[in-house]
Coordinates of C-alpha atoms in Angstrom, one line a residue:
M594 CA 0.0 0.0 0.0
K595 CA 2.7 2.5 1.0
G596 CA 4.8 1.7 -2.1
A597 CA 1.9 2.1 -4.4
I598 CA 0.9 5.5 -3.0
A599 CA 4.5 6.7 -3.2
L600 CA 4.9 5.6 -6.8
L601 CA 1.6 7.3 -7.8
L602 CA 2.6 10.6 -6.2
L603 CA 6.0 10.5 -7.8
G604 CA 4.3 10.1 -11.1
V605 CA 2.1 13.2 -10.4
A606 CA 5.2 15.2 -9.5
A607 CA 7.1 14.1 -12.6
S608 CA 4.2 15.0 -14.9
S609 CA 4.4 18.7 -13.8
P610 CA 7.5 20.5 -15.2
V611 CA 9.3 22.5 -12.5
P612 CA 11.7 25.3 -13.7
Q613 CA 15.2 25.7 -12.4
P614 CA 16.4 26.5 -9.8
Q615 CA 13.4 24.9 -7.9
L616 CA 14.0 21.4 -9.5
G617 CA 16.9 20.4 -7.3
A618 CA 15.2 21.6 -4.1
L619 CA 12.0 19.7 -5.1
K620 CA 13.9 16.5 -5.7
S621 CA 15.3 16.7 -2.1
L622 CA 11.7 17.1 -0.8
L623 CA 10.8 13.9 -2.6
E624 CA 13.7 11.8 -1.4
S625 CA 11.9 10.3 1.7
L626 CA 8.5 9.0 0.9
S627 CA 8.0 6.1 3.2
G628 CA 7.2 8.1 6.4
D629 CA 8.5 5.3 8.6
D630 CA 9.9 7.6 11.2
S631 CA 8.6 7.6 14.7
P632 CA 6.1 10.5 15.3
G633 CA 8.1 13.7 15.9
E634 CA 11.1 12.7 13.8
V635 CA 11.6 14.6 10.5
N636 CA 12.3 13.1 7.1
G637 CA 15.3 14.6 5.4
D638 CA 17.2 15.8 8.5
Y639 CA 16.2 19.4 8.0
Q640 CA 17.4 22.0 10.4
Q641 CA 14.7 22.8 12.9
V642 CA 14.0 26.2 14.6
P643 CA 15.6 26.1 18.1
Y644 CA 13.5 26.2 21.2
E645 CA 13.6 25.3 24.9
T646 CA 11.0 23.0 26.5
I647 CA 10.1 24.7 29.8
Q648 CA 7.7 22.0 30.9
K649 CA 5.4 19.2 29.7
I650 CA 1.9 19.4 31.0
N651 CA -0.9 16.8 30.5
G652 CA -0.3 16.2 26.8
Y653 CA 1.0 19.6 25.8
E654 CA 4.2 21.6 26.2
E655 CA 5.3 25.1 27.2
R656 CA 8.2 26.3 25.1
R657 CA 10.5 29.3 24.7
Y658 CA 11.5 30.3 21.2
P659 CA 14.5 32.7 20.8
S660 CA 14.6 35.6 18.4
V661 CA 15.5 34.3 14.9
K662 CA 15.0 35.3 11.3
W663 CA 12.4 33.9 8.9
A664 CA 11.3 34.4 5.3
C665 CA 7.6 35.3 5.4
T666 CA 4.7 36.1 3.2
E667 CA 1.2 37.2 4.1
A668 CA -2.3 37.0 2.5
T669 CA -5.9 37.7 3.5
Y670 CA -8.6 35.5 1.8
D671 CA -12.1 34.2 2.2
I672 CA -12.2 31.3 4.8
E673 CA -12.6 28.1 2.8
E674 CA -15.5 25.8 3.2
D675 CA -14.8 22.6 5.1
D676 CA -14.8 19.8 2.4
E677 CA -13.4 17.1 4.7
E678 CA -15.4 13.9 4.8
E679 CA -15.4 11.8 7.9
G680 CA -14.5 8.5 6.1
D681 CA -13.4 5.7 8.4
G682 CA -10.8 7.8 10.2
S683 CA -7.9 5.6 9.0
D684 CA -4.5 6.8 7.7
E685 CA -5.4 5.2 4.3
W686 CA -8.6 7.3 4.0
S687 CA -6.7 10.5 4.9
I688 CA -4.0 9.7 2.3
M689 CA -6.5 9.0 -0.4
K690 CA -8.2 12.3 0.2
M691 CA -4.9 14.1 0.0
M692 CA -4.1 12.3 -3.3
Q693 CA -7.4 13.5 -4.7
R694 CA -6.7 17.1 -3.8
M695 CA -3.1 17.0 -5.2
T696 CA -4.2 15.5 -8.6
N697 CA -6.8 18.3 -9.0
K698 CA -4.0 20.6 -10.2
K699 CA -6.1 23.7 -10.8
S700 CA -7.7 23.6 -7.4
W701 CA -4.4 22.8 -5.7
K702 CA -2.6 25.7 -7.3
K703 CA -5.3 28.2 -6.5
K704 CA -5.3 27.5 -2.8
P705 CA -3.8 30.5 -1.0
E706 CA -1.6 28.4 1.3
N707 CA -0.1 26.6 -1.7
Q708 CA 0.6 29.9 -3.5
M709 CA 2.2 31.3 -0.3
F710 CA 4.3 28.2 0.1
M711 CA 5.6 28.4 -3.4
K712 CA 6.6 32.1 -3.0
L713 CA 8.8 31.0 0.0
F714 CA 10.0 27.9 -1.7
R715 CA 11.2 29.9 -4.8
Y716 CA 13.0 32.3 -2.4
I717 CA 15.0 29.5 -0.7
S718 CA 15.6 27.8 -4.1
G719 CA 17.7 30.8 -5.2
V720 CA 15.1 33.2 -6.6
N721 CA 16.6 36.1 -4.6
K722 CA 18.9 39.0 -5.3
E723 CA 22.0 37.0 -4.4
R724 CA 20.9 33.8 -6.2
Q725 CA 21.7 32.0 -3.0
E726 CA 20.1 28.7 -2.2
I727 CA 19.0 27.9 1.4
E728 CA 18.2 24.5 2.7
M729 CA 14.6 23.7 3.6
T730 CA 13.9 23.8 7.3
V731 CA 11.1 22.9 9.7
P732 CA 8.5 23.7 10.7
V733 CA 6.6 25.8 8.3
L734 CA 5.1 28.3 10.8
S735 CA 1.9 30.2 10.2
K736 CA 0.2 33.0 12.2
M737 CA -3.5 32.6 11.8
T738 CA -5.9 35.5 12.4
P739 CA -9.6 34.8 11.5
M740 CA -11.7 38.0 10.9
D741 CA -15.2 38.4 9.7
G742 CA -15.4 35.5 7.3
K743 CA -11.8 36.0 6.1
M744 CA -8.4 34.6 7.2
N745 CA -5.2 36.6 7.5
K746 CA -2.3 34.2 7.3
Q747 CA 1.4 34.9 7.6
M748 CA 3.4 31.9 6.5
C749 CA 7.2 31.7 7.4
F750 CA 10.2 29.5 6.7
Y751 CA 12.9 29.5 9.4
L752 CA 16.2 30.5 7.9
T753 CA 19.1 28.1 8.4
K754 CA 21.9 28.9 10.9
E755 CA 24.2 29.7 8.0
A756 CA 21.7 32.3 6.6
Q757 CA 20.7 33.9 9.9
K758 CA 23.4 36.6 10.0
N759 CA 23.1 37.8 6.5
P760 CA 20.0 36.3 4.7
P761 CA 19.7 37.0 0.9
Q762 CA 17.2 39.7 0.0
P763 CA 14.0 38.5 -1.7
E764 CA 13.2 39.6 -5.3
D765 CA 9.5 39.0 -4.8
P766 CA 8.1 42.0 -2.9
A767 CA 5.6 39.7 -1.2
V768 CA 8.4 37.9 0.6
K769 CA 9.9 39.7 3.6
I770 CA 12.8 38.8 6.0
E771 CA 11.3 39.0 9.5
E772 CA 12.8 38.6 13.0
N773 CA 10.6 37.5 15.8
K774 CA 11.0 38.6 19.4
E775 CA 11.6 35.9 22.0
M776 CA 8.3 34.2 22.8
V777 CA 6.8 31.6 25.1
V778 CA 4.0 29.4 23.8
F779 CA 1.8 26.5 24.7
V780 CA 2.1 23.8 22.1
K781 CA -0.2 20.8 21.2
Q782 CA 0.9 18.1 18.8
F783 CA -1.4 16.0 16.6
G784 CA -1.0 13.7 13.6
G785 CA -2.5 13.1 10.2
Y786 CA -2.9 15.6 7.4
A787 CA -3.5 19.2 8.2
M788 CA -3.7 20.8 4.8
Q789 CA -6.8 22.9 5.3
D790 CA -7.4 25.9 7.5
S791 CA -10.5 24.2 8.9
T792 CA -8.4 21.3 10.2
W793 CA -6.1 23.7 12.0
A794 CA -9.0 25.7 13.4
K795 CA -10.6 22.5 14.8
E796 CA -7.4 21.5 16.5
A797 CA -6.9 25.0 17.8
L798 CA -10.4 25.0 19.3
K799 CA -9.8 21.7 21.0
F800 CA -6.6 22.9 22.4
S801 CA -8.1 26.1 23.6
E802 CA -10.7 24.1 25.5
E803 CA -7.9 22.1 27.2
L804 CA -6.4 25.4 28.3
A805 CA -9.6 26.9 29.6
D806 CA -8.4 26.6 33.2
R807 CA -5.4 28.7 32.3
A808 CA -7.3 31.3 30.2
D809 CA -5.8 34.2 32.1
E810 CA -2.3 33.1 30.9
V811 CA -3.2 32.5 27.2
E812 CA -3.6 34.7 24.1
F813 CA -6.1 32.7 22.1
A814 CA -6.0 34.9 19.0
P815 CA -4.2 34.9 16.8
Y816 CA -3.0 31.3 17.0
F817 CA 0.0 29.6 15.3
T818 CA 0.3 26.4 13.3
A819 CA 3.5 24.4 12.6
G820 CA 3.7 21.8 9.9
Y821 CA 6.8 19.5 9.8
D822 CA 6.1 17.2 6.8
S823 CA 5.7 17.5 3.1
P824 CA 2.5 16.0 1.5
M825 CA 4.6 13.1 0.4
K826 CA 5.2 11.9 3.9
F827 CA 2.1 9.7 4.5
W828 CA 2.5 8.1 8.0
N829 CA 3.6 9.4 11.4
R830 CA 3.0 13.0 10.5
K831 CA 3.7 15.8 12.9
N832 CA 1.6 19.0 13.3
E833 CA 1.4 21.5 16.1
V834 CA -0.9 24.3 17.2
M835 CA 0.4 27.0 19.5
F836 CA -1.0 29.9 21.6
L837 CA 1.1 32.7 23.0
K838 CA 1.6 32.8 26.8
K839 CA 0.7 36.2 28.4
S840 CA 3.6 37.5 30.4
G841 CA 4.6 40.9 29.1
A842 CA 6.8 42.1 26.4
D843 CA 9.2 39.2 26.6
T844 CA 6.6 36.9 25.0
D845 CA 5.5 39.3 22.3
A846 CA 5.7 37.5 19.0
T847 CA 5.6 40.6 16.9
Q848 CA 7.9 40.3 13.9
T849 CA 10.0 43.2 12.5
N850 CA 11.4 43.7 9.0
V851 CA 15.1 43.1 8.6

């Protein structure tokens, strides 16, 4: 089953021509398709944004993230309808639904989150003023701000240690280099595919209910999402939702242009 799905998605990827310099980076994303890692491990040995675990509490964590630089892009769009079917809840059902979305190329390309991802992917693939390639990192971090039927999303790629001091400047005006302030967050991990805003929103709502007894410590809006796996990793996927902890300016996640 795993091998058949991997071969099918490789065929889908191969049928879509990818211009240079993105091709080499795309190949690296497709190298590990089995997804046999234990949950929490990352295919490809990508650099991960550093953080300190302050404490683990009843299935979630409190973490401190340092000030680091990111490549970010932002968009505001209509909140998408939830088209997820319940199915039988199995991994196979989730994988088949994802395959259906990916093979519907027009729909896939039009999704705001995919357009945002590709802007950032082109940047790290060398479409920047210095023509410098940067390795893919994890997680893909998004700041989610729902508002009156619309979603404002800021999506960011963490820049590698080598690129932190002097990151290449973007060519695309929609891509910005940002530096976050140190922040403390509450983090909840979950598995499966989280490729729609509705999935993230459901998980954020569930986590907010878990944190109800600590409501005076938590900023519930906006919330953050962290995705660690490409769509081509099928099993043992890792996703996280995060809320800022209220404790003054030292946990302010405001980002500044660099």
